[in-house]
Coordinates of C-alpha atoms (C1' of nucleotides) in Angstrom, one line a residue:
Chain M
X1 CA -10.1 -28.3 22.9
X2 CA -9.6 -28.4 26.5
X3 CA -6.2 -29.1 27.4
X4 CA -5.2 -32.5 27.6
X5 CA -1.7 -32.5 30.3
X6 CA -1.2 -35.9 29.4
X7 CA 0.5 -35.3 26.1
X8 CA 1.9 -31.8 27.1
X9 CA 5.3 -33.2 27.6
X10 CA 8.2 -30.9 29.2
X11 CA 9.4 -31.1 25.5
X12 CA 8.2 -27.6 23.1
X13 CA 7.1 -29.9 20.3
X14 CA 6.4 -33.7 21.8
X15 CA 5.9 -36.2 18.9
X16 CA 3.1 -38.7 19.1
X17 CA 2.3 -41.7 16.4
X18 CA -0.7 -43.2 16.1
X19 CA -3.1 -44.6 13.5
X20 CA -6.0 -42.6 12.3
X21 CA -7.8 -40.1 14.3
X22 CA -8.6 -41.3 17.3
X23 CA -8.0 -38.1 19.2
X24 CA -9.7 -35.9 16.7
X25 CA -12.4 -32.8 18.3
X26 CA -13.5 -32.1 14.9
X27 CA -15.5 -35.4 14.4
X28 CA -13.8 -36.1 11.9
X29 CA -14.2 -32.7 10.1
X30 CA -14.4 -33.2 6.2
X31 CA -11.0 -32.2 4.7
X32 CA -8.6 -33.6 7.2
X33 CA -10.6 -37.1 7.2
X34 CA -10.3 -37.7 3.7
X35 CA -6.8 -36.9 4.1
X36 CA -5.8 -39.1 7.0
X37 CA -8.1 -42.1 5.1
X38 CA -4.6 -41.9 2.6
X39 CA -2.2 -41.2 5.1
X40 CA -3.5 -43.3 8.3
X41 CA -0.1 -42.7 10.2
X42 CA 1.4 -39.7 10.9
X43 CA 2.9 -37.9 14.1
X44 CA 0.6 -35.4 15.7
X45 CA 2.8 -32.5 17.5
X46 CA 1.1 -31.6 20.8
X47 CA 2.3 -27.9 21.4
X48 CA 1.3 -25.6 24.7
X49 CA -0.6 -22.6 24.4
X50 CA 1.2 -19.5 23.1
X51 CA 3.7 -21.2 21.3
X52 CA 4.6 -20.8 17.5
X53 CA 3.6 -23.7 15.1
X54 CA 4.6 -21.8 11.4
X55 CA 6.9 -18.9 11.5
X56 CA 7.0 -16.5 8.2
X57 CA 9.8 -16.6 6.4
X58 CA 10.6 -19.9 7.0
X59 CA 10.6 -22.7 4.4
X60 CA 8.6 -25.3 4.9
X61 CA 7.4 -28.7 2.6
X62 CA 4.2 -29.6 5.2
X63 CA 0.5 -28.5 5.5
X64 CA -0.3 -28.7 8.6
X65 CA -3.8 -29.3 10.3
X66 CA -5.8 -28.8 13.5
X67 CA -6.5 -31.9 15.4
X68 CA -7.1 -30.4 19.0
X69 CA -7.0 -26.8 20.3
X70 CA -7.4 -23.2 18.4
X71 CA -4.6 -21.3 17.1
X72 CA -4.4 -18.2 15.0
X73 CA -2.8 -17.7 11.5
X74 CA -2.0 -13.7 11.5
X75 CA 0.6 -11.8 9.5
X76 CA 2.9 -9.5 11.7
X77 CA 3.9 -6.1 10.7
X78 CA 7.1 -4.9 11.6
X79 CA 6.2 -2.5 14.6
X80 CA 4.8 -5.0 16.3
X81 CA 0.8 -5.0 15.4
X82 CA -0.3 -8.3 14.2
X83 CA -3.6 -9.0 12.2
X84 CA -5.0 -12.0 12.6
X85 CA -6.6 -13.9 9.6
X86 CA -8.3 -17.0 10.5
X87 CA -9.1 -18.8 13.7
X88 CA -8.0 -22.1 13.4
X89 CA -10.3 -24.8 15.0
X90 CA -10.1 -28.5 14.9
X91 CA -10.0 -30.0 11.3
X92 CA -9.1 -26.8 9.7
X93 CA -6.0 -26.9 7.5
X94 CA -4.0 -23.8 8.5
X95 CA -4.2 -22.2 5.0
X96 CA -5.0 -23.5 1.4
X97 CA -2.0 -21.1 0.1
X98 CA 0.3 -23.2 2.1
X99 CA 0.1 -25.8 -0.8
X100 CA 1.8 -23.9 -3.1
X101 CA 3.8 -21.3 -2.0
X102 CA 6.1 -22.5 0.6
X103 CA 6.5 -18.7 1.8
X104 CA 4.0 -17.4 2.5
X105 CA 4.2 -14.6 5.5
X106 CA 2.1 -15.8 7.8
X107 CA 2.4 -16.3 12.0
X108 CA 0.2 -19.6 13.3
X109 CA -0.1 -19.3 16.8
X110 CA -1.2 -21.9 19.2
X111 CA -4.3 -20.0 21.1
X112 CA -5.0 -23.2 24.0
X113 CA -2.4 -26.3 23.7
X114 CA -2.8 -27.5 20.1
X115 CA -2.3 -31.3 18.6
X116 CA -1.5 -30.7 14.7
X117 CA -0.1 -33.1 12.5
X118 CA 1.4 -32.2 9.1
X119 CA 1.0 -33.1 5.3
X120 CA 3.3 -33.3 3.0
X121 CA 2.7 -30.8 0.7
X122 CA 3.9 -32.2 -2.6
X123 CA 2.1 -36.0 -1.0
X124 CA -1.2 -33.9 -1.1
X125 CA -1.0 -31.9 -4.4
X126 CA -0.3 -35.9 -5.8
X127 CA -3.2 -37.1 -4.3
X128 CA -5.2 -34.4 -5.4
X129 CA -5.2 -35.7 -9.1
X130 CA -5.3 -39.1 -8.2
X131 CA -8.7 -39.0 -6.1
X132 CA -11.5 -36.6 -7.3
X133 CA -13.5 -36.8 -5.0
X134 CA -10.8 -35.2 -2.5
X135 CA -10.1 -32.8 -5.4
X136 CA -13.2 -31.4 -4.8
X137 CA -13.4 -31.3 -0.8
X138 CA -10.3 -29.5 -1.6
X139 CA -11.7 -26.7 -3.8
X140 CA -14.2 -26.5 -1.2
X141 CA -12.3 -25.4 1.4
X142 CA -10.2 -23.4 -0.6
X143 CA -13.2 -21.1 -1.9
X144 CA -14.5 -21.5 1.6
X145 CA -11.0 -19.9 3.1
X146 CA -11.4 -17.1 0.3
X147 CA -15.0 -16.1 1.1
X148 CA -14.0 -16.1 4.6
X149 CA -11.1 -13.9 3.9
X150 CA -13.6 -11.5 1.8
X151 CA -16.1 -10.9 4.2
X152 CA -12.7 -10.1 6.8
X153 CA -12.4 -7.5 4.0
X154 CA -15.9 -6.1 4.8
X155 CA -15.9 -6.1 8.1
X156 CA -13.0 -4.2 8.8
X157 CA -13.4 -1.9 5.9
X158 CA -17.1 -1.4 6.2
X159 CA -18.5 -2.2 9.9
X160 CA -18.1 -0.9 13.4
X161 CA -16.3 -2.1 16.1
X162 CA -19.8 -3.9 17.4
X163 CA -20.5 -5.6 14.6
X164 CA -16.9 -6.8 13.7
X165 CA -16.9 -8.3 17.6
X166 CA -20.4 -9.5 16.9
X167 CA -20.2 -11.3 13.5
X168 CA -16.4 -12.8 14.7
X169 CA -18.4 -14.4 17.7
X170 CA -21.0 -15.6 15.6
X171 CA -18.8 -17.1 13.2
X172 CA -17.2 -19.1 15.6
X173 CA -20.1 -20.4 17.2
X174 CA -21.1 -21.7 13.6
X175 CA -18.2 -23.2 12.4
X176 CA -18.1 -25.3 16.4
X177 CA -21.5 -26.2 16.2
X178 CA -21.3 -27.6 12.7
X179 CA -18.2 -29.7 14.5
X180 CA -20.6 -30.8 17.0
X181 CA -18.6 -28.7 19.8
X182 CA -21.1 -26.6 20.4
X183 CA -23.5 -27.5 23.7
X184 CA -26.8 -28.0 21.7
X185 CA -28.7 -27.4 25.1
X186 CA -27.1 -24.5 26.9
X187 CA -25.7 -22.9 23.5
X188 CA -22.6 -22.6 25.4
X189 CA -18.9 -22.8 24.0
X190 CA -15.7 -23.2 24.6
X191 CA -14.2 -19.5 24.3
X192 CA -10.3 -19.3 24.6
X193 CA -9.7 -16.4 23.2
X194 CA -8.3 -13.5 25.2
X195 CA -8.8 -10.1 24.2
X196 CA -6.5 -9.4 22.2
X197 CA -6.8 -12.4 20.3
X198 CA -10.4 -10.3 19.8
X199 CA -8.6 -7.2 18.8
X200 CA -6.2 -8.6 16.6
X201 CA -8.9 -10.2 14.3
X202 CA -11.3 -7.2 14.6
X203 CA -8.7 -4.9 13.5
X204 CA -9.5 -3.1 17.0
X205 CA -7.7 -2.3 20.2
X206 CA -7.8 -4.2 23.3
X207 CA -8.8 -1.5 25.3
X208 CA -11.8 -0.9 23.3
X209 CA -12.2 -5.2 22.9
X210 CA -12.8 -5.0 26.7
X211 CA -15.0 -1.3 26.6
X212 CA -17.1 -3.3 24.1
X213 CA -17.8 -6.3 25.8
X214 CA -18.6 -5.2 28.8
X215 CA -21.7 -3.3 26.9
X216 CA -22.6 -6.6 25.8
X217 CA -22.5 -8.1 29.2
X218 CA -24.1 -5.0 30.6
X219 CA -26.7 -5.3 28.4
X220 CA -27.4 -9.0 28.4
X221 CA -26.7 -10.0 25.1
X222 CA -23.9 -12.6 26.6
X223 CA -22.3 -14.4 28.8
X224 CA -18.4 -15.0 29.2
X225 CA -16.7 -16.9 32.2
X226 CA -14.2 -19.2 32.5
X227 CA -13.4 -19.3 29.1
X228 CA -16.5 -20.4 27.9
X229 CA -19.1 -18.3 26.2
X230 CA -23.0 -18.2 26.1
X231 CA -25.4 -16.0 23.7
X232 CA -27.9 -14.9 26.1
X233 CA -29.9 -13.4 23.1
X234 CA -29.6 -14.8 19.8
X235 CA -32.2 -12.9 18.4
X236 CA -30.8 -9.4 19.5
X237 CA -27.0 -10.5 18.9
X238 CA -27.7 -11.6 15.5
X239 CA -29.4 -8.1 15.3
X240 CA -26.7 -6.8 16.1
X241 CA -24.1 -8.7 13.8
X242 CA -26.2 -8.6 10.3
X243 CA -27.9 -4.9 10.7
X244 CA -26.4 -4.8 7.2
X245 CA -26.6 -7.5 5.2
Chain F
X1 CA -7.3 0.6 -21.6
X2 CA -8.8 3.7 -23.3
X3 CA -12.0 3.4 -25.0
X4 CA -12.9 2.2 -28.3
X5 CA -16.0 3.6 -29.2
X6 CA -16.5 1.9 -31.9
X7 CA -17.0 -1.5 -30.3
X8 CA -19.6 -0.1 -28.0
X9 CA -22.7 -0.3 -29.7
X10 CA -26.0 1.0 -28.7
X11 CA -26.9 -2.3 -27.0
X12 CA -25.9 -2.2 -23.7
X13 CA -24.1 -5.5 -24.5
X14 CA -22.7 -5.8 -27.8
X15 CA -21.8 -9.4 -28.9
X16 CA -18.6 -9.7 -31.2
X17 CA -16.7 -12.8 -32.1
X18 CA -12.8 -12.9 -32.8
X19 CA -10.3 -15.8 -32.8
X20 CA -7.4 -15.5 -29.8
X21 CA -7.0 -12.9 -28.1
X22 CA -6.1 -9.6 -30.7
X23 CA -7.5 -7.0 -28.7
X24 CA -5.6 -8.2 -25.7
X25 CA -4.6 -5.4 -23.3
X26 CA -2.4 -7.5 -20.9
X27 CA -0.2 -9.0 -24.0
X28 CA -1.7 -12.2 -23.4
X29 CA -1.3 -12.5 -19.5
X30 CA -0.7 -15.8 -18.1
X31 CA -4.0 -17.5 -17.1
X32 CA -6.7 -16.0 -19.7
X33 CA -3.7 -17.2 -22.4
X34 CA -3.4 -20.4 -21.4
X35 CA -7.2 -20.8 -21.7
X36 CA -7.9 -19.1 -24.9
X37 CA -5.2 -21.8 -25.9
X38 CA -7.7 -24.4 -25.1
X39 CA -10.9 -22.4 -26.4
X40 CA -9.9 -19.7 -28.9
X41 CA -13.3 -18.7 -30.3
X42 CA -15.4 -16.9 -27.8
X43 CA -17.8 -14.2 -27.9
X44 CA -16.2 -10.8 -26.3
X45 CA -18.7 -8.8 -24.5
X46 CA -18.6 -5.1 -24.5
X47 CA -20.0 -2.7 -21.6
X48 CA -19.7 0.7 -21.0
X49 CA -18.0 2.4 -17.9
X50 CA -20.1 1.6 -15.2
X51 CA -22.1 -1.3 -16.2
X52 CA -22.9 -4.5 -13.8
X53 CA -20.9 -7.4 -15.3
X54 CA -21.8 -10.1 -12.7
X55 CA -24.8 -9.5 -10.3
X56 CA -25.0 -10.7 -6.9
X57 CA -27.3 -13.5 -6.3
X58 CA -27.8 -14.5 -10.0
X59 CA -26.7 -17.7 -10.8
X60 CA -24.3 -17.8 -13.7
X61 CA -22.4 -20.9 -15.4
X62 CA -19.6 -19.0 -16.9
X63 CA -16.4 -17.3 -15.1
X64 CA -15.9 -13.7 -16.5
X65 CA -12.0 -12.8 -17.7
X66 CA -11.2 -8.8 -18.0
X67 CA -9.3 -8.7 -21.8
X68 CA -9.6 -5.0 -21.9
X69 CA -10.3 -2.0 -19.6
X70 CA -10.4 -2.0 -15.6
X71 CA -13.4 -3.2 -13.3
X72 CA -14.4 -3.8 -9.5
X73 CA -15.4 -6.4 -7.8
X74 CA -17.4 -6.0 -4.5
X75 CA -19.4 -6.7 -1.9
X76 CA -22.6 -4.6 -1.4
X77 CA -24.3 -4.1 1.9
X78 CA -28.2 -3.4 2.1
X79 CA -27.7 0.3 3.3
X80 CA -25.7 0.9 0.3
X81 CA -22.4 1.0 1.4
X82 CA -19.9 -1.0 -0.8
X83 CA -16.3 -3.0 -0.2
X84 CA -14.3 -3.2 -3.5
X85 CA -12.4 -6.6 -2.7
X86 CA -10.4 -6.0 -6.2
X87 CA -9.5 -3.7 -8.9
X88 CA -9.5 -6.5 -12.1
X89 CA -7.1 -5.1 -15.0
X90 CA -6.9 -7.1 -18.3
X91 CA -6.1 -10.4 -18.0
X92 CA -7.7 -10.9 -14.4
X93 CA -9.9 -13.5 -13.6
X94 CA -12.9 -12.3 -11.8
X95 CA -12.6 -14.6 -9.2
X96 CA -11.5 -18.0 -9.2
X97 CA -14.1 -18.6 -6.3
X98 CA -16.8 -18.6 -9.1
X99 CA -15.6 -21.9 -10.4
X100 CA -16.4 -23.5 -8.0
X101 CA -19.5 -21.9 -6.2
X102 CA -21.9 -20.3 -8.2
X103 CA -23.3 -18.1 -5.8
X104 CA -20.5 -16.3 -5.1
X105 CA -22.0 -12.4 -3.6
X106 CA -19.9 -10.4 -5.9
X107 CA -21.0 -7.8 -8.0
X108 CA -18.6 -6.7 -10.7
X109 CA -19.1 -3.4 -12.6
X110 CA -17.3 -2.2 -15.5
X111 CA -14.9 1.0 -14.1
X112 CA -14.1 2.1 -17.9
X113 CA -15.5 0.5 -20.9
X114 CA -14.7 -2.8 -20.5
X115 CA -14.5 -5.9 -22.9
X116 CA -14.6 -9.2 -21.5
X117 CA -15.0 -12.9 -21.8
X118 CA -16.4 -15.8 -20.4
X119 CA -15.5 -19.2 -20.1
X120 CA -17.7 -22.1 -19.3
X121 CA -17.4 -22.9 -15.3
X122 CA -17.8 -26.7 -16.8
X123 CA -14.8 -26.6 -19.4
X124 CA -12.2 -24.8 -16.9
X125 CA -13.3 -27.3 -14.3
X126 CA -12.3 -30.3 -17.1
X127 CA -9.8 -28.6 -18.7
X128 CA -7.5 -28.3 -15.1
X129 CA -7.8 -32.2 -15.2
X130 CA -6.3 -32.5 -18.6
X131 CA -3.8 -30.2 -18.5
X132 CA -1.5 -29.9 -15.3
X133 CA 0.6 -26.8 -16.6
X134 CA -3.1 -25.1 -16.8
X135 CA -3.6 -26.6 -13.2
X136 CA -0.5 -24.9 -12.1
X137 CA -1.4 -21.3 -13.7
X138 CA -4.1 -21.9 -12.2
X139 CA -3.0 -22.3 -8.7
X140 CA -0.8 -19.8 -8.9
X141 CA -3.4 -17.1 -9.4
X142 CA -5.5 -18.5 -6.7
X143 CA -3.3 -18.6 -4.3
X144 CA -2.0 -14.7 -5.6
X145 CA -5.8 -14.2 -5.6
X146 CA -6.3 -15.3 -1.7
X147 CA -2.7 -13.2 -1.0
X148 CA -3.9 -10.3 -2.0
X149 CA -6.9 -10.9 0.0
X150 CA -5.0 -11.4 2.9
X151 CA -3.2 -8.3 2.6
X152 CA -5.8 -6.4 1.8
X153 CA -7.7 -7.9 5.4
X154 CA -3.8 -6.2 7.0
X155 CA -4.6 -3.0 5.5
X156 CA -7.7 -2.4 6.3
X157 CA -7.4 -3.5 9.6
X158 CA -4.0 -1.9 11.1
X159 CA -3.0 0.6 8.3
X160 CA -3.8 4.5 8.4
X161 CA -5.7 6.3 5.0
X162 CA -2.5 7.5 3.7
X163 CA -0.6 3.8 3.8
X164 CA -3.8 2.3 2.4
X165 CA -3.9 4.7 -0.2
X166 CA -0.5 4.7 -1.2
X167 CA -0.6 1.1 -1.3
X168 CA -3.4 0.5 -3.1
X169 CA -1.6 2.9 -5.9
X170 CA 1.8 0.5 -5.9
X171 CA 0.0 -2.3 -6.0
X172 CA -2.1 -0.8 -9.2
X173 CA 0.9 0.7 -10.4
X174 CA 2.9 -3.2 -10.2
X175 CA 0.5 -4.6 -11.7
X176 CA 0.2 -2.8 -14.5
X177 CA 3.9 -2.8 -15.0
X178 CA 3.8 -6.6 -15.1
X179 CA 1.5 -6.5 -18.0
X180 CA 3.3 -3.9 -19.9
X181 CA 0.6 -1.1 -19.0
X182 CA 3.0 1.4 -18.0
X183 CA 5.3 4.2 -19.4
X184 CA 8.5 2.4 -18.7
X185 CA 10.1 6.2 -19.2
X186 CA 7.7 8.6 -17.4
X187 CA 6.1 5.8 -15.3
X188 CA 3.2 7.0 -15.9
X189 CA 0.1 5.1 -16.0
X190 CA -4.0 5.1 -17.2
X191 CA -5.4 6.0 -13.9
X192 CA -9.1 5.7 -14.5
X193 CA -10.6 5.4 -10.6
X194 CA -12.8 7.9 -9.4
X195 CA -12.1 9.0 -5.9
X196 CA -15.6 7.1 -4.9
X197 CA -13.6 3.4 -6.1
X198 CA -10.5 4.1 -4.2
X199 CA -12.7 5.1 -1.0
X200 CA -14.8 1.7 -1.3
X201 CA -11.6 -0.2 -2.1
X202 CA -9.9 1.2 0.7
X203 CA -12.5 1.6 3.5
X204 CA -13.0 5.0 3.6
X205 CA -15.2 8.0 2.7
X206 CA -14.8 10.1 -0.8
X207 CA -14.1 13.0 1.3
X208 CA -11.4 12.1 3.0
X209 CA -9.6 10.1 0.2
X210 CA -10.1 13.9 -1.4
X211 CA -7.8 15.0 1.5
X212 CA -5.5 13.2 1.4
X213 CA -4.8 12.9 -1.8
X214 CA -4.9 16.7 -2.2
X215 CA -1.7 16.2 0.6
X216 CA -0.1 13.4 -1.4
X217 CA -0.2 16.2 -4.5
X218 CA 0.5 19.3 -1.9
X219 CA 3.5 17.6 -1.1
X220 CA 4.8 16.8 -4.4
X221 CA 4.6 12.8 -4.0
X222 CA 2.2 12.2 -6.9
X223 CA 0.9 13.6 -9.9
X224 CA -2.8 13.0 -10.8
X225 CA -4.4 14.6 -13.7
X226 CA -6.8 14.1 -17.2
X227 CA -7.2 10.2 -15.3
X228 CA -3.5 9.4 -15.7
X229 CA -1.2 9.2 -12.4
X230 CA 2.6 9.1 -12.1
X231 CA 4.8 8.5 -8.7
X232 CA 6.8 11.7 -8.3
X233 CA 9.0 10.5 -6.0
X234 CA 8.6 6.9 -5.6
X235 CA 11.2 6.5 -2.6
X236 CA 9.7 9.1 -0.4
X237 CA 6.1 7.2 -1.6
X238 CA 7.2 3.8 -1.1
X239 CA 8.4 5.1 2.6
X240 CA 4.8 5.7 2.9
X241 CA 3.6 2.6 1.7
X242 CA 6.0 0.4 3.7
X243 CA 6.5 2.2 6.3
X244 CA 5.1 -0.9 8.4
X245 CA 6.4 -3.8 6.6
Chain A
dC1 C1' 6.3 -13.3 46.5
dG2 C1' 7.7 -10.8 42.6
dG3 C1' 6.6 -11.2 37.8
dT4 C1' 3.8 -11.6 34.0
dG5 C1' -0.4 -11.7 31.7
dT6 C1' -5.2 -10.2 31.7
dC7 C1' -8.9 -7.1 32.2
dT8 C1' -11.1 -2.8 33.5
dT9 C1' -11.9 2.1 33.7
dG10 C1' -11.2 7.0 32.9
dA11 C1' -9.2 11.0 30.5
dA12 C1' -7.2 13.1 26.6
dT13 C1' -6.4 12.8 21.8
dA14 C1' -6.3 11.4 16.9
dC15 C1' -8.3 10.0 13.0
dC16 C1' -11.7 9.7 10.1
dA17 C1' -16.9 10.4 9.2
dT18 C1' -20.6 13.3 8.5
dC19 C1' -22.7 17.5 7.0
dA20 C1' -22.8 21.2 4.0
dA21 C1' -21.8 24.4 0.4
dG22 C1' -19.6 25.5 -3.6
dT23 C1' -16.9 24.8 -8.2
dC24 C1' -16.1 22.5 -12.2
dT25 C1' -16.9 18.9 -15.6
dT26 C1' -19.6 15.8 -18.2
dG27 C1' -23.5 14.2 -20.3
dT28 C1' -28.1 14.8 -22.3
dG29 C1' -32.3 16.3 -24.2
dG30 C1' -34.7 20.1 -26.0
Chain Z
dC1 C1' -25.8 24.6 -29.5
dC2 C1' -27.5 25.8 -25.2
dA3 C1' -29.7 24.8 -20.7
dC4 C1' -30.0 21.9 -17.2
dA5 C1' -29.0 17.9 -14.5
dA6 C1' -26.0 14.7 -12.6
dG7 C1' -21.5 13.4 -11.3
dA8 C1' -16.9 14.5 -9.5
dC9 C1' -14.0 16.9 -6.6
dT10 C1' -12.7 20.4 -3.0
dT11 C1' -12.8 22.6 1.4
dG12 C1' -14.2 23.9 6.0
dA13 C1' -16.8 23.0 10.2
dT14 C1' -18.3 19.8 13.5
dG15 C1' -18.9 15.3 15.6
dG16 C1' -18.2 10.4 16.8
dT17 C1' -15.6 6.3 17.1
dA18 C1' -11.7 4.3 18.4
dT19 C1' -6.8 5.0 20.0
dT20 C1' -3.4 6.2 23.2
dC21 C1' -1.9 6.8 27.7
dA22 C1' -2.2 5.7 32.4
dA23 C1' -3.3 3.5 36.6
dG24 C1' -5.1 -0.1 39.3
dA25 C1' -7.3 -4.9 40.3
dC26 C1' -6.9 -9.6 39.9
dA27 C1' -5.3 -14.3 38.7
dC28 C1' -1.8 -17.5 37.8
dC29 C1' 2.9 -19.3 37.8
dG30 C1' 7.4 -20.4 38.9

DNA sequence: CGGTGTCTTGAATACCATCAAGTCTTGTGG
DNA sequence: CCACAAGACTTGATGGTATTCAAGACACCG
């Protein structure tokens, strides 16, 4: 997910054909390979940071999916607050409810220059009855969205601001290192997000984002530079993240 | 929704068999129709108000359907404290994420008496093969399912006690409409929550969901009483509810 | 080099939680 | 049927967590 200038053309949306995945970060992740196996060749949209993939109220026939970058998929509320549902990494499809409702209300934003490339939405629910197997893979990561979207529920309505900033960094560690972008040495990752990227999904403020981390620095539980983020100690941030199960 | 003691037997599960769906309290909603189409003889269970339906960590082969009476499902943390993730009212499927993953950490209890019905996670699972209208229905209330999820995320995480609260009551209130569960005159409807459901659906304490619904009363907006509720003045309610689109 | 975005820190405030006491209702067993 | 226990709700006092407001430091970009 580092950005790649190359493709960043002067263009908001550059367009880019070529077969398969060569390009993928995900390794291949799961439901977007078993897509691309049936559609080999598509464009992949390169997009820069910041910018807006899927605007709400907008109609739209295509899915699309995370080859390169993060982005966020957040619903806006009219005074300006934004909560932010789901970090998108690579190989996630940006929401399962995108298949069948064409409106839903929700904001993807490009967090780091994104590559995406796009399904079409009635080509997927027809290969869905044709091929089981994907069927299934499907399902998957539909119930795995919905679980994802529960334990959201929880955390806002039931933990405090420590744990919410805990669990959200532990849960992207997890879902990178089972995509094999995780350093399996150092434990380090790639960490993008800004602050308020943090306090939109935590349901927090920035202010108290930055108030909180810094205890975590000051205390030695991580480490955050350059974008990039290490778990000093897993043991005690883990602690920290699941003191009630 | 009101109780039929004579269905509740000394058991604390009382078996009865019935062909379709005569008891039906949601005039034969939508998804739990469809199905009953497909299997009309099935055992109804019968529980008593607050009675564990579904345990966490048990493994189960069936999906439970509400046909009559109103139940939570949640998510329980280890120092007791509990997020309701939905109010089911007749005709709800528990969760459609039990179809497919049978170890699902929900734990549904029975709010009123409740009778309910299971079907096989096996036969749903064939059935959506053979029948794409059922496929469709089905669909539909996932991805209604994983909106409402979504929302709920927004409300927890950038809404104040009174907007949740008054939101969770429209959203009750529409429901219930949709079924044919309310006075179409007086719009009044059954109101069975306690105070402690609407806290732990809503992310707060019993004591200050007390408050402000003692304010929401003060101030003429609602009128809650004998565990029926009618909007007062829905426009100044729905302000409060939307206030933040 | 101004402008914008990001982060930090401190002070004041708001919102909601916690604690506690008391009323009233509901259910239950003697 | 009564006595008692448990649950449900209210209200006030107090406290803590997170927000709001504000100001300043720093980096990056055009």
């Amino acid at each position: 997910m580092t950005a790649r200038p190359g493709l960043v053309t002067v263009e908001s949306v550059a367009l880019r054909t070529q077969l398969g995945c060569d390009l993928c970060a995900a390794n291949g992740f799961d439901l977007c390979q078993a897509m691309s196996l049936l559609a080999p060749e598509t464009v992949i949209r390169v997009v820069p940071a910041r910018r807006v993939i899927y605007r709400e109220h907008e109609l739209y026939d295509e899915v699309p999916f995370i080859c390169d970058g993060w982005a966020a998929c957040a619903i806006r509320l009219s005074n300006g607050s934004r909560q932010i549902l789901s970090i998108l990494l690579p190989g996630d499809m940006v929401s399962a409810a995108l298949l069948f409702d064409a409106r839903a209300d929700y904001l993807v934003e490009a967090i780091t220059d994104v590559h995406y490339r796009t399904f079409k939405r009635a080509d997927v629910k027809a290969s869905l009855f044709k091929h089981p197997d994907l069927f299934e893979k499907f399902s998957k990561a539909f119930i795995e969205e919905k679980i994802r979207a529960d334990q959201l529920v929880v955390d806002l309505g039931r933990r405090t601001a420590e744990e919410r900033i805990a669990r959200l960094i532990l849960n992207l560690e997890d879902r990178l290192s089972r995509r094999g972008m995780a350093n399996q040495t150092t434990k380090e990752i790639d960490f993008p997000l800004r602050q308020h990227h943090i306090a939109d999904a935590t349901g927090l403020t920035p202010v108290h984002v930055s108030k909180v981390l810094s205890e975590f620095r000051r205390s030695g539980l991580v480490k955050i530079s350059d974008r990039s983020l290490a778990i000093l100690e897993p043991a005690r941030f883990r602690r920290i993240a699941l003191a009630r199960r």
